[in-house]
XYZ file of C-alpha atoms in Angstrom:
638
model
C -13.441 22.875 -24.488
C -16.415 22.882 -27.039
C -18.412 22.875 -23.884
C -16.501 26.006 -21.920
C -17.227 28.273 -25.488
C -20.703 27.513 -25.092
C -20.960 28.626 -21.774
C -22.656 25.017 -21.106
C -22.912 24.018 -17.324
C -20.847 21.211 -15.777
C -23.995 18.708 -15.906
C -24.390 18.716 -19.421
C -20.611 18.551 -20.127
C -20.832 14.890 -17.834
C -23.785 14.265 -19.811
C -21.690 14.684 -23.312
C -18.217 13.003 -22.221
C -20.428 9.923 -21.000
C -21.227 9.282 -24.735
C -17.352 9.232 -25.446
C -16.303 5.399 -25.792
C -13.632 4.384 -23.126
C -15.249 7.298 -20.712
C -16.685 6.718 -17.469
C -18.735 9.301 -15.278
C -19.191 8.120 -11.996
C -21.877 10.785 -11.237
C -24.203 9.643 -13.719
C -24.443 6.279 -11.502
C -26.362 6.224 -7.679
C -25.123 3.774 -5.168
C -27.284 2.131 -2.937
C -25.541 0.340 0.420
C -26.544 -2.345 2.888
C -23.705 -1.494 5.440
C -20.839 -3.139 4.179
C -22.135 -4.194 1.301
C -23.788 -2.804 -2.090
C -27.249 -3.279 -2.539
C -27.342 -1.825 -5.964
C -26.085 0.887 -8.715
C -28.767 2.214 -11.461
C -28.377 5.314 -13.688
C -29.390 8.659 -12.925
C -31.679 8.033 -15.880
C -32.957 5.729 -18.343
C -30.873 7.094 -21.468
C -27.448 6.556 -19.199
C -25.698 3.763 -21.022
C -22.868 1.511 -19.380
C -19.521 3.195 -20.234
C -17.965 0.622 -22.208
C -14.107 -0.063 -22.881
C -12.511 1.723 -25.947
C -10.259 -0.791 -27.314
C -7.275 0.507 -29.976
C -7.538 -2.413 -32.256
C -4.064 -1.833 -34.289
C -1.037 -0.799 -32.197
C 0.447 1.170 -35.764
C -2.072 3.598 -33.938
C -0.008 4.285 -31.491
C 2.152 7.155 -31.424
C 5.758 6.515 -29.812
C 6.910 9.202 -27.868
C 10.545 9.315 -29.788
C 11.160 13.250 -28.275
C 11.024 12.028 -24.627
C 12.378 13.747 -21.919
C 15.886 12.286 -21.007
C 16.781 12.706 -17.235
C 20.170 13.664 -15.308
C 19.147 10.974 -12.920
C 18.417 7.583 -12.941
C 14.655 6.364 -13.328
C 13.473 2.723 -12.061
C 13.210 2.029 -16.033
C 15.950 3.577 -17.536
C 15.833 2.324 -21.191
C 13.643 2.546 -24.365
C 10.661 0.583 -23.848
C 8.730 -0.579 -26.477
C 5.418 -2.552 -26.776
C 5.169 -5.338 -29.155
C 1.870 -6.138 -28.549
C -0.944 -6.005 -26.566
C -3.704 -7.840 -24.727
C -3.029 -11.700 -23.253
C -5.168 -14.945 -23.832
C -3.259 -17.222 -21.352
C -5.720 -16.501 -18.567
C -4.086 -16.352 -15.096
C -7.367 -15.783 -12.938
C -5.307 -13.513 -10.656
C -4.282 -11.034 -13.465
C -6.576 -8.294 -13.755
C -3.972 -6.681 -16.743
C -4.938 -10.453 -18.825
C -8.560 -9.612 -18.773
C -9.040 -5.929 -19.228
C -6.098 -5.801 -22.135
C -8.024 -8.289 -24.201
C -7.927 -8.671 -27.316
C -4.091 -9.720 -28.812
C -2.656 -7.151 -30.677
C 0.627 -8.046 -32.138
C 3.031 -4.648 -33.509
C 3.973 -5.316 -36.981
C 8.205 -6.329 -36.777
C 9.182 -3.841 -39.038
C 7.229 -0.973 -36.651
C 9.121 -2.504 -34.092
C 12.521 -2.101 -35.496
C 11.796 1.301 -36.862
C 10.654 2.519 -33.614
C 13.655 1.534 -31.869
C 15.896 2.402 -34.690
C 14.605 6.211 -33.935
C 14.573 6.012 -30.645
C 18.215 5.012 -29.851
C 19.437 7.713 -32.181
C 16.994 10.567 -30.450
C 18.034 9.546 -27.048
C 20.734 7.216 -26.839
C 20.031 5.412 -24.452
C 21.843 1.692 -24.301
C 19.211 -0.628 -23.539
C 15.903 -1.603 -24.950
C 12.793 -3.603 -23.454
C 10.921 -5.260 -25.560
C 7.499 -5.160 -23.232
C 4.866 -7.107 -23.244
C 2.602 -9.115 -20.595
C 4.363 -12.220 -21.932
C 7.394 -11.559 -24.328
C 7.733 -15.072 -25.411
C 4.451 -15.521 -26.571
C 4.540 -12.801 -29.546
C 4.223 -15.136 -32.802
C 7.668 -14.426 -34.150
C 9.582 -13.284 -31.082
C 12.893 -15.389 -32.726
C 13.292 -13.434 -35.556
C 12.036 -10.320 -34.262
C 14.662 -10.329 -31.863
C 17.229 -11.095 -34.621
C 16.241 -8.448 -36.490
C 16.712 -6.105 -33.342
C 19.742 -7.358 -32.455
C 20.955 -6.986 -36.114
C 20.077 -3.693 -35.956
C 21.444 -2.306 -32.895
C 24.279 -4.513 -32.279
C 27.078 -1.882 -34.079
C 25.474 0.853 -31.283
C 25.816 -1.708 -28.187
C 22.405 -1.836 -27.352
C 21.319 -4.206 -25.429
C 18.146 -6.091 -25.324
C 15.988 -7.497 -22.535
C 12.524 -9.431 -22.254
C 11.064 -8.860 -19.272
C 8.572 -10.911 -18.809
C 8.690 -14.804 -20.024
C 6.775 -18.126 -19.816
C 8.766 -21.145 -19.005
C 8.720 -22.785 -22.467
C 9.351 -19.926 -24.196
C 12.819 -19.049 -23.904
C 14.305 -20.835 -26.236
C 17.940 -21.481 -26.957
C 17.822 -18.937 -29.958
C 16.436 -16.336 -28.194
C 18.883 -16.745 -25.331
C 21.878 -16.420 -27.749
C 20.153 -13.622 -29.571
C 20.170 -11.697 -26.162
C 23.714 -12.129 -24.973
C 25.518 -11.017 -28.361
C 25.391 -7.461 -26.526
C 25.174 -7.426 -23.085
C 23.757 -10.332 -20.870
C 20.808 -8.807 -19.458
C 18.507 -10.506 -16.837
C 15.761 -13.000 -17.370
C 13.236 -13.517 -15.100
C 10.635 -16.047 -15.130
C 7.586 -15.654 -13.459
C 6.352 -18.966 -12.034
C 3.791 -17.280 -9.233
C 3.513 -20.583 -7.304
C 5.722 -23.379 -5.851
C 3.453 -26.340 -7.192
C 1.504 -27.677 -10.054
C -1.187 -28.215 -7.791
C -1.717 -24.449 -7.309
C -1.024 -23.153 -11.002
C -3.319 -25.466 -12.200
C -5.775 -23.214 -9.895
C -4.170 -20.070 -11.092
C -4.147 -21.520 -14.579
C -0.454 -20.992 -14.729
C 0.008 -23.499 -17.138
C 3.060 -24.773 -16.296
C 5.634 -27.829 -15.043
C 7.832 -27.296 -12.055
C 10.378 -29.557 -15.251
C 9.885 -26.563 -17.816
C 11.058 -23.454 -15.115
C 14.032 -25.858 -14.523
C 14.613 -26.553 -17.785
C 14.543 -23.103 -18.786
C 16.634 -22.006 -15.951
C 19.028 -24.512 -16.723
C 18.965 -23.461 -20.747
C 19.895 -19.720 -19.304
C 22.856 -21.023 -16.839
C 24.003 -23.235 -19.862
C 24.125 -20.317 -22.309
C 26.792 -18.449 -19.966
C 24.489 -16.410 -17.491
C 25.131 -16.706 -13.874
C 22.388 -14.513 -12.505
C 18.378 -15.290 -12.758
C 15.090 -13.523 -11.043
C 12.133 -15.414 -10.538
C 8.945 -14.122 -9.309
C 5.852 -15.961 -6.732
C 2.906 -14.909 -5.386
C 1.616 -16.261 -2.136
C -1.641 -16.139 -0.504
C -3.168 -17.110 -3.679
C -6.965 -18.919 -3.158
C -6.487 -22.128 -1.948
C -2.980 -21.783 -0.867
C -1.405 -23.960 1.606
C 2.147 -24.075 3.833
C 2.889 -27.361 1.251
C 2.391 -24.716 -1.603
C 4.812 -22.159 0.137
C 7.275 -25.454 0.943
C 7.290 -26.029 -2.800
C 8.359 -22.236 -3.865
C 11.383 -22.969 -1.542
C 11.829 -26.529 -2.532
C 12.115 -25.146 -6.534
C 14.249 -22.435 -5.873
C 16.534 -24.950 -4.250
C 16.746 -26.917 -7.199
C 17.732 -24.373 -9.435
C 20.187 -23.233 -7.117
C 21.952 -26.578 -7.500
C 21.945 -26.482 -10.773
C 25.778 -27.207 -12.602
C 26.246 -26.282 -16.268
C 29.834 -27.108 -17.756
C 30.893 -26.922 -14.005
C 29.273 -23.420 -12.696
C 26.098 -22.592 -10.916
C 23.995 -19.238 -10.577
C 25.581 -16.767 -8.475
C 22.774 -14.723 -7.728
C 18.618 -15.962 -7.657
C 16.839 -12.781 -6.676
C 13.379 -13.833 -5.846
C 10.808 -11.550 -5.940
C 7.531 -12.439 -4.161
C 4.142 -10.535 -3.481
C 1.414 -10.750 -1.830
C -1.965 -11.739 -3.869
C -4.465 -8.596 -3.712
C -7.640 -9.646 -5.528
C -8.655 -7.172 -8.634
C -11.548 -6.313 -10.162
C -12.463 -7.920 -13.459
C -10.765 -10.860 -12.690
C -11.915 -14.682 -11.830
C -10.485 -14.071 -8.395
C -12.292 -10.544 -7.890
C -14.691 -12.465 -5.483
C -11.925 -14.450 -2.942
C -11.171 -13.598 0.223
C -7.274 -12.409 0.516
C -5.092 -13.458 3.367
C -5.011 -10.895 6.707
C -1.788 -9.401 6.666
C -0.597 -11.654 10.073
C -1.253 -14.766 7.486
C 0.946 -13.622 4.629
C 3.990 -12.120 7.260
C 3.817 -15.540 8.707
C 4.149 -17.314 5.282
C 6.894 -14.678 4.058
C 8.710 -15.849 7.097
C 8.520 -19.134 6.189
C 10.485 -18.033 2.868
C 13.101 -16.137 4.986
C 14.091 -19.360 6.788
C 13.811 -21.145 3.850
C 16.332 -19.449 1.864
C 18.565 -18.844 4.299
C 20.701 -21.897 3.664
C 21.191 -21.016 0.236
C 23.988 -18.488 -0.313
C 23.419 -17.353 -3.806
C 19.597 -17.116 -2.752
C 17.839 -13.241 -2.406
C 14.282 -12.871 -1.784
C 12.707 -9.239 -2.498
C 9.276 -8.202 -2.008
C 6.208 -5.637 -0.760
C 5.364 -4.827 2.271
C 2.842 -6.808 3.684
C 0.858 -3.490 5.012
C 1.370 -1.921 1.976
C -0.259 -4.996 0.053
C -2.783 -4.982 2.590
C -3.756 -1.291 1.667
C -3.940 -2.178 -1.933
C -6.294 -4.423 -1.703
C -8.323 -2.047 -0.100
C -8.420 0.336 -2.926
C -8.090 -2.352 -5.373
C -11.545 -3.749 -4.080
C -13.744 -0.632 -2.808
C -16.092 1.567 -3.266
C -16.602 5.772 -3.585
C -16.755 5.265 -0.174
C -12.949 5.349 0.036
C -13.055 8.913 -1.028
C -13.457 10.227 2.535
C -10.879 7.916 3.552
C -8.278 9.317 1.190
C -8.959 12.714 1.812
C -8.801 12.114 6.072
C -5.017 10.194 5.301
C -4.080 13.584 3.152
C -4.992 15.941 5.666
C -3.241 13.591 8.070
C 0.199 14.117 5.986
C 0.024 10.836 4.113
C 2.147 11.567 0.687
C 3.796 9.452 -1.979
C 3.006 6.368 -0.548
C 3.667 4.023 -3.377
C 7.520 4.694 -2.214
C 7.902 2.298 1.110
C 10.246 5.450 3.078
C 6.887 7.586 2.666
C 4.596 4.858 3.616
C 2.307 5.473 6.732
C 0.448 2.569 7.663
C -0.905 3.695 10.932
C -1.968 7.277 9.740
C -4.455 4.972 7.097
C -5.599 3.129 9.961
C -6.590 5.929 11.907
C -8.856 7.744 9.105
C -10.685 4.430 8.679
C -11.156 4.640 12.386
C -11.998 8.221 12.781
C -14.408 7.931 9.529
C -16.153 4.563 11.868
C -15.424 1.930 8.466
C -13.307 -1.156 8.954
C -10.662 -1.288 6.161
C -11.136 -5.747 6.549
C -14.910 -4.897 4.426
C -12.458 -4.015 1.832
C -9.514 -5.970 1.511
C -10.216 -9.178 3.280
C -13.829 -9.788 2.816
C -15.026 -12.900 0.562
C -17.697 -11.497 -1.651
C -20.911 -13.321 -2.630
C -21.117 -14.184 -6.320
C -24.795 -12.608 -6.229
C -23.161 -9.889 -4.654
C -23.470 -6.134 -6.578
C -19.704 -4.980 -6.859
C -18.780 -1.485 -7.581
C -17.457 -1.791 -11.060
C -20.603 -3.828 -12.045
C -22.213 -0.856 -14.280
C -18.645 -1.038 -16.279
C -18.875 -2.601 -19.587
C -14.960 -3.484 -20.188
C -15.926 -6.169 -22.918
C -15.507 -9.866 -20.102
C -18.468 -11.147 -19.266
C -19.780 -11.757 -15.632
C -20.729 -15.340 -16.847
C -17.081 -16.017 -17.990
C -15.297 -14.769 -15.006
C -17.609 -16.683 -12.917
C -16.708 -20.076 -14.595
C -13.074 -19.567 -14.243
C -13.518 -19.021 -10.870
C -15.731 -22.523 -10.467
C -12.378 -24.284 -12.564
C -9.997 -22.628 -10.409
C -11.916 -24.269 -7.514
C -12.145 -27.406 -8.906
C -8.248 -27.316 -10.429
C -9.185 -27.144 -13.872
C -7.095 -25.558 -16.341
C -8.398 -23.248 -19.788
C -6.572 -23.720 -22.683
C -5.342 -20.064 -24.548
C -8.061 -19.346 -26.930
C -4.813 -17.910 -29.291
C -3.984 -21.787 -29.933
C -7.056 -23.114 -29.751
C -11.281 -22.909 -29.269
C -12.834 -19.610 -28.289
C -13.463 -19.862 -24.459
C -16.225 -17.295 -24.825
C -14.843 -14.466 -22.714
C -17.331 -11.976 -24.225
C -15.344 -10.444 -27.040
C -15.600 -11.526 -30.452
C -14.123 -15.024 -31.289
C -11.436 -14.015 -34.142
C -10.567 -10.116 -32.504
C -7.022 -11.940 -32.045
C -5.093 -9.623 -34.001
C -1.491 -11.705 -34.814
C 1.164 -11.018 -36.935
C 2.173 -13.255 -39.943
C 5.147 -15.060 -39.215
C 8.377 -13.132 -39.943
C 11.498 -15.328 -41.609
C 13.959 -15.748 -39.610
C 16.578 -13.498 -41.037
C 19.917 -14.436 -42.603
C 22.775 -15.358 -39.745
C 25.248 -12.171 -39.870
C 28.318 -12.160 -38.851
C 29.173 -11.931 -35.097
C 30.414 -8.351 -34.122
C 33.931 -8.967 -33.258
C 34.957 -8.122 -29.571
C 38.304 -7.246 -29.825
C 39.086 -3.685 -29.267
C 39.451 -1.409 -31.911
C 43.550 -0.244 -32.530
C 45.235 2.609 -33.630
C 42.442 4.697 -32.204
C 42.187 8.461 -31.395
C 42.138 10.103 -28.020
C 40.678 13.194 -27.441
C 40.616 15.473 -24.777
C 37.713 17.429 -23.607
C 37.594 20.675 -22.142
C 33.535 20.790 -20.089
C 31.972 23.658 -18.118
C 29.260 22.467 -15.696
C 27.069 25.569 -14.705
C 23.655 26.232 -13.457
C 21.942 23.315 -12.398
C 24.117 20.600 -13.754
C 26.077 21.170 -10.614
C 23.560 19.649 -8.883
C 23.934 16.064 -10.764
C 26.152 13.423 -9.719
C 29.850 12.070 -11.097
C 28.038 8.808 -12.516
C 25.006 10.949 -14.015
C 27.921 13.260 -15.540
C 29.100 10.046 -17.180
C 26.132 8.923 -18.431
C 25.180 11.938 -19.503
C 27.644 12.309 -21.673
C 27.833 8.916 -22.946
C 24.442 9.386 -24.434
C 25.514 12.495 -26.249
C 27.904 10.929 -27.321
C 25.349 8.249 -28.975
C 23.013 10.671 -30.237
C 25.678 12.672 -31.496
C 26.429 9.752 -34.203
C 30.548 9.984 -33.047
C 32.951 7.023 -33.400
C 33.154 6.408 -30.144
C 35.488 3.080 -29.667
C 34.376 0.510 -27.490
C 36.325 -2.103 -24.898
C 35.621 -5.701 -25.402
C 34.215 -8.227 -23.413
C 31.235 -8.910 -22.445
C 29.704 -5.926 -21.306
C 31.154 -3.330 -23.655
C 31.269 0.044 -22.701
C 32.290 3.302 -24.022
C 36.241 4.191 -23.975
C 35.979 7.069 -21.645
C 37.770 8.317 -18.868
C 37.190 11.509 -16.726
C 38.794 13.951 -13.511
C 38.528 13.195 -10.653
C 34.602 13.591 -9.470
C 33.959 16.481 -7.988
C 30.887 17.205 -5.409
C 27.261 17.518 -5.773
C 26.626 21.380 -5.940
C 30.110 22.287 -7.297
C 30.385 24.216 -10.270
C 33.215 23.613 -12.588
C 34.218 25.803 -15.943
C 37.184 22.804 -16.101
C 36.763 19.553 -16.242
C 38.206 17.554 -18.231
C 37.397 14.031 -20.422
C 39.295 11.555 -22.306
C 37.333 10.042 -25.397
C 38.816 7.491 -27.897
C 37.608 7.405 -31.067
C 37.832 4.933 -34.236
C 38.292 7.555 -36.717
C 39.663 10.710 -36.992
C 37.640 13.522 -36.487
C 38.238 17.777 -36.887
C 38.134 18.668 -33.137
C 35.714 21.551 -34.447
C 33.253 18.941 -35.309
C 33.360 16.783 -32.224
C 32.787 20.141 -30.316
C 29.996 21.107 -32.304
C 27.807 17.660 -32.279
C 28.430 17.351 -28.399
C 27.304 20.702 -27.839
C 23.794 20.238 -30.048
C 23.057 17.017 -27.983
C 24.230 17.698 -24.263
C 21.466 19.118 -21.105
C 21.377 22.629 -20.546
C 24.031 23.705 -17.669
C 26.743 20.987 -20.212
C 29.093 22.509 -22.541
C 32.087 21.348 -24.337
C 34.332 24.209 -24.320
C 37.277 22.809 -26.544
C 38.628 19.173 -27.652
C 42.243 18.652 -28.118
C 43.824 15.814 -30.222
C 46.291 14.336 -28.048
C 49.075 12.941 -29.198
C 50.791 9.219 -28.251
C 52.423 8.180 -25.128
C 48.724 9.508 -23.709
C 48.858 10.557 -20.421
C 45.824 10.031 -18.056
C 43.940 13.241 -16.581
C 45.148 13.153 -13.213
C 49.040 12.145 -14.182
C 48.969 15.171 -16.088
C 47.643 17.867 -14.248
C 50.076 19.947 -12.441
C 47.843 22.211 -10.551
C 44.216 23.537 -10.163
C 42.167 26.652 -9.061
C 39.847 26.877 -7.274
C 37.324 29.656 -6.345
C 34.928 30.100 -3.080
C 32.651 32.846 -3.023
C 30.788 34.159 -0.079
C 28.150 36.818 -0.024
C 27.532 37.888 3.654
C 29.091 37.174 6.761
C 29.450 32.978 7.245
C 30.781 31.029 9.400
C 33.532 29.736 9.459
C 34.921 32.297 7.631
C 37.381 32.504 4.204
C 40.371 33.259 6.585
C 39.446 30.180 8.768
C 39.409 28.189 5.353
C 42.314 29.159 4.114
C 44.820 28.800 7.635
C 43.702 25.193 7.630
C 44.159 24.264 3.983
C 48.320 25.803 4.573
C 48.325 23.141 7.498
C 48.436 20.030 4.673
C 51.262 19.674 1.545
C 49.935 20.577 -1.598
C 48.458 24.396 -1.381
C 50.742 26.648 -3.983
C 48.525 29.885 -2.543
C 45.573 30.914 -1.157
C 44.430 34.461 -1.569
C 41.599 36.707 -0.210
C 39.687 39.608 -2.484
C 36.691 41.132 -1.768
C 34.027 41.827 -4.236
C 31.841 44.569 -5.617
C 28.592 43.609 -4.025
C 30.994 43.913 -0.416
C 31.595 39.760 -0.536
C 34.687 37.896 -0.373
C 36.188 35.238 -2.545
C 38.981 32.767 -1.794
C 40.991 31.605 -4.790
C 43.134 28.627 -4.187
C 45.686 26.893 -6.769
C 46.494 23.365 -5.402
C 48.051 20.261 -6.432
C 45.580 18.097 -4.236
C 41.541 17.462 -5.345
C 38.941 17.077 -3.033
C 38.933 20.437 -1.747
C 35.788 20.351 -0.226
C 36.636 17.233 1.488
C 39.060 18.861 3.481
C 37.462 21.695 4.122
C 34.832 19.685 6.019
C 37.251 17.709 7.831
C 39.362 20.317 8.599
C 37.002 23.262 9.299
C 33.606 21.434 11.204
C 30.485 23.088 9.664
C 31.828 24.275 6.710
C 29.130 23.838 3.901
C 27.695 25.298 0.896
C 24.636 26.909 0.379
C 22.936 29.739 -1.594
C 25.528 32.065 0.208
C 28.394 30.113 -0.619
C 29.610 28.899 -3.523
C 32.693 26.513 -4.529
C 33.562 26.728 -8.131
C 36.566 24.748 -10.161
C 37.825 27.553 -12.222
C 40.420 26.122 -13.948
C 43.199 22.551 -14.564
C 46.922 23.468 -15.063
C 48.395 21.048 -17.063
C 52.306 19.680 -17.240
């Protein structure tokens, strides 16, 4: 911006953002080639300085985004996620994420709770992640998880680690994270053998992911993920074997006379990354690894409770061509955009053979990239990168891995001599394990209040869904702070109950919802917090105390109306519409009026729902559209 008032040209603005830590101008950098390879990469001039790594080195640093945005639909992660720390010292060769994210940085526990504290109540949302590259390795994970699950229990939020070394998951921890909801586990053993995590440095038994999967199905949970890689360096079919071998094991494992009923596996393909031990191995042609995922397939067949989930091969294949390459790529990008290539991190918009072609149009061979074994004197492109690992280091672990030698965390024990700083570990003192609180009691709560709610859904919240109705208003409901009653068991939910679900695209100034509350509350005030908290398009319009025997929505309705508005000529026409709804029971009338801007509008009063429905089935190519437009206008009741 500074730059832009000055009037300074684009050069010297490179020139000055290249002397920000953490910022990296590629320009500033030539590239010399000899064909597939690079011969070289020297700065534009002598005072051009490797852009080095900015590293945060306390995580209280960190804002949390507590005002995020909170969507109608439903997102791959939809929960609070929050970071506990930082950075990993167990160093898998294959992780690029365990190298770059050095050093450890452990979130204080009390920043953790307050962070999630604020975050339920400013979005309510029912689920929290406590992330990290390795959950089970932050230094007081027991009591930190304690002290979350004290503090969100009363709210049913549930908690969930998503990552975890065998070892530790221990039996506290996996009691900790039922007393809500029992969320998944997964443990990510990457290979079937010792043999191969030993080159991996997986440090690992095939005994501890047993144990540990037998400690979850002991503890009451019948479902478990675990996650493999294959086509890791030295990999063999014996190594693939073993990851079917092990999963058959734990899928014959009996705890107080019950087995898992699910075992999703998910398994990719190994793509070599930069800054990594294994940034120099060759990676499996994409024939090898299909061949070896179809070893898994017949594998797993036999076992019923067995899923296996995973990448595409091609995709994985094009990954490791941009995981791997060079600003040569750029033309290759730009030919596959031109070609229509979009959004193709999402498998139903990937385009394999439109990739293929701009390599071959641009005369490159995508195999220099992604499958190509690089020397270690070799000049790679991210060479003149300073990200704080040292060349010498990386190339070490890679002679161990060869040679099936494990390194021991530097966290526990000796600095390893990466290239950062020996004691830039930043960990936590240990937090006491809090006080043991009473259990929450399940049972559900009596002599509650029902509630009925009058909603209008306008604008573009027609457009949402029945279940994203739902959920929207559960989480109003949360952030609104109301004494919503819960049902028991072990997946608690809300005590809720709506209309029958109307349509995508259907707008409705009367729906209806029953909510039971464990207080009593002025109906004035429920309508007033709801309305503060719920989406634009939502709107409580009035709340009724009901009084006992409750009857449910749809046994007390007695008739509704119903409203389709046409602007223009459409076909099939209102008259059509309405001589097929008199053919079935139900219709009370059905009348035509036209309107001021010389459209038409059929109003219907019914005792049936699903009025669309039938108009489709009964009327072929009736639709809506910007010309047409259904609306629920209003719910008699008896």
């Amino acid at each position: 911006a500074n730059c832009k008032k000055e009037g300074l040209p684009k050069s010297v603005m490179l020139r000055r953002l290249a002397q920000i830590e953490g910022m990296c101008v590629p320009s500033l950098f030539s590239v010399e080639y000899e064909e597939v390879k690079i011969k070289s990469i020297t700065p534009v001039d002598t005072d051009v300085k490797k852009p080095r790594r900015a590293i945060l080195d306390d995580l209280s640093k960190s804002p949390f985004p507590y005002d995020m945005v909170i969507p109608y639909g439903q997102p791959i992660f939809d929960r609070i996620s929050v970071e506990i720390d930082r950075g990993c010292t167990s160093g898998c060769r294959y992780c690029q994420a365990g190298m770059t994210y050095r050093p450890v940085r452990e979130r204080k526990a009390n920043d953790v709770i307050d962070i999630i504290e604020h975050s339920v109540r400013s979005t309510g949302f029912d689920d929290v992640t406590l992330a990290s590259l390795s959950s089970g390795d932050y230094s007081s994970i027991e009591p930190l998880v304690t002290m979350v699950m004290d503090t969100t229990e009363e709210e049913r939020v549930a908690v969930s680690l998503p990552s975890l070394r065998s070892g530790t998951l221990t039996d506290t921890l996996i009691k900790q994270i039922g007393r809500v909801r029992k969320t998944g586990f997964t443990i990510t053993a990457e290979s079937g053998t010792e043999r191969l995590r030993r080159v991996i440095n997986k440090k690992m038994t095939n005994a501890e992911i047993i144990e540990t999967a037998r400690k979850v199905l002991a503890n009451g949970w019948r479902a478990l993920k675990l996650y493999f890689m294959i086509g890791l360096p030295t990999e063999t079919d014996e190594d693939v074997e073993g990851i079917i071998r092990l999963v058959e094991e734990i899928n014959f494992l009996k705890e107080n006379g019950k087995r898992f009923q699910a075992i999703n596996v998910g398994v990719s393909q190994f793509v070599p990354k930069a800054h990594t031990p294994f940034q120099w191995a060759a990676m499996d042609p994409p024939e090898e690894m299909a061949r070896k995922k179809e070893m898994l397939y017949a594998g797993f067949r036999r076992m019923r409770a067995v899923k296996l989930k995973g990448h595409e091969v091609e995709m994985s294949y094009m990954e490791a061509v941009f995981s791997r390459g060079d600003r040569r790529l750029g033309e290759i990008v730009l030919r596959a955009y031109n070609k229509g290539c979009r959004l193709d991190g999402w498998s139903e918009h990937f385009r394999y053979g439109l990739w293929l072609e701009a390599f071959s149009e641009a005369g490159m061979d995508a195999n220099n990239f992604a499958l190509r074994k690089r020397e270690k004197e070799e000049a790679l492109p991210w060479d003149y990168m300073d990200i704080g690992i040292s060349k010498k280091f990386l190339l070490r672990e890679l002679k161990d891995a060869e040679q099936e030698i494990e390194s021991p965390d530097c966290r526990h024990g000796k600095c390893q001599g990466c290239g950062l700083p020996a004691d830039d570990n930043i960990i936590q003192k240990q937090v006491e394990q809090p006080a043991p609180r009473p259990r929450m009691r399940r049972e559900e709560a009596k002599n509650t209040i029902r509630y009925r709610i009058s909603i209008r859904k306008e604008g573009t919240a027609r457009l949402i869904s029945h279940l994203e109705l739902v959920t929207a208003f559960s989480r109003a409901l949360r952030r609104a702070g109301l004494p919503v009653a819960y049902s028991q068991g072990f997946h608690p939910h809300q005590r809720m109950s709506f209309g029958p679900a109307l349509p995508v695209g259907v707008t409705s100034l009367a729906e209806f919802m029953d909510v039971e509350m464990e207080t009593e509350l002025a109906p004035a005030e429920i309508t007033d917090k709801l309305n503060n908290q719920l989406e634009q398009g939502l709107k409580v319009s009035s709340v009724v105390a009901m009084v006992p025997p409750y009857r449910s929505i749809q046994s007390g309705t007695a008739f509704t109306i119903w409203e389709i508005a046409d602007s223009g000529e459409l076909s099939p026409t209102l008259e059509e519409a309405r001589e097929a709804l008199g053919k079935i029971g139900g219709l009370i009338s059905a009348t035509i009026s036209k309107t001021a801007d010389g459209g038409k509008t059929l109003r219907i009063e019914c005792s049936f729902d699903g009025v669309l429905t039938k108009l489709r089935k009964l009327t072929p190519g009736f639709a809506l559209s910007a010309n047409r437009r259904l609306t629920k206008c209003a719910v008699i009741m008896k």
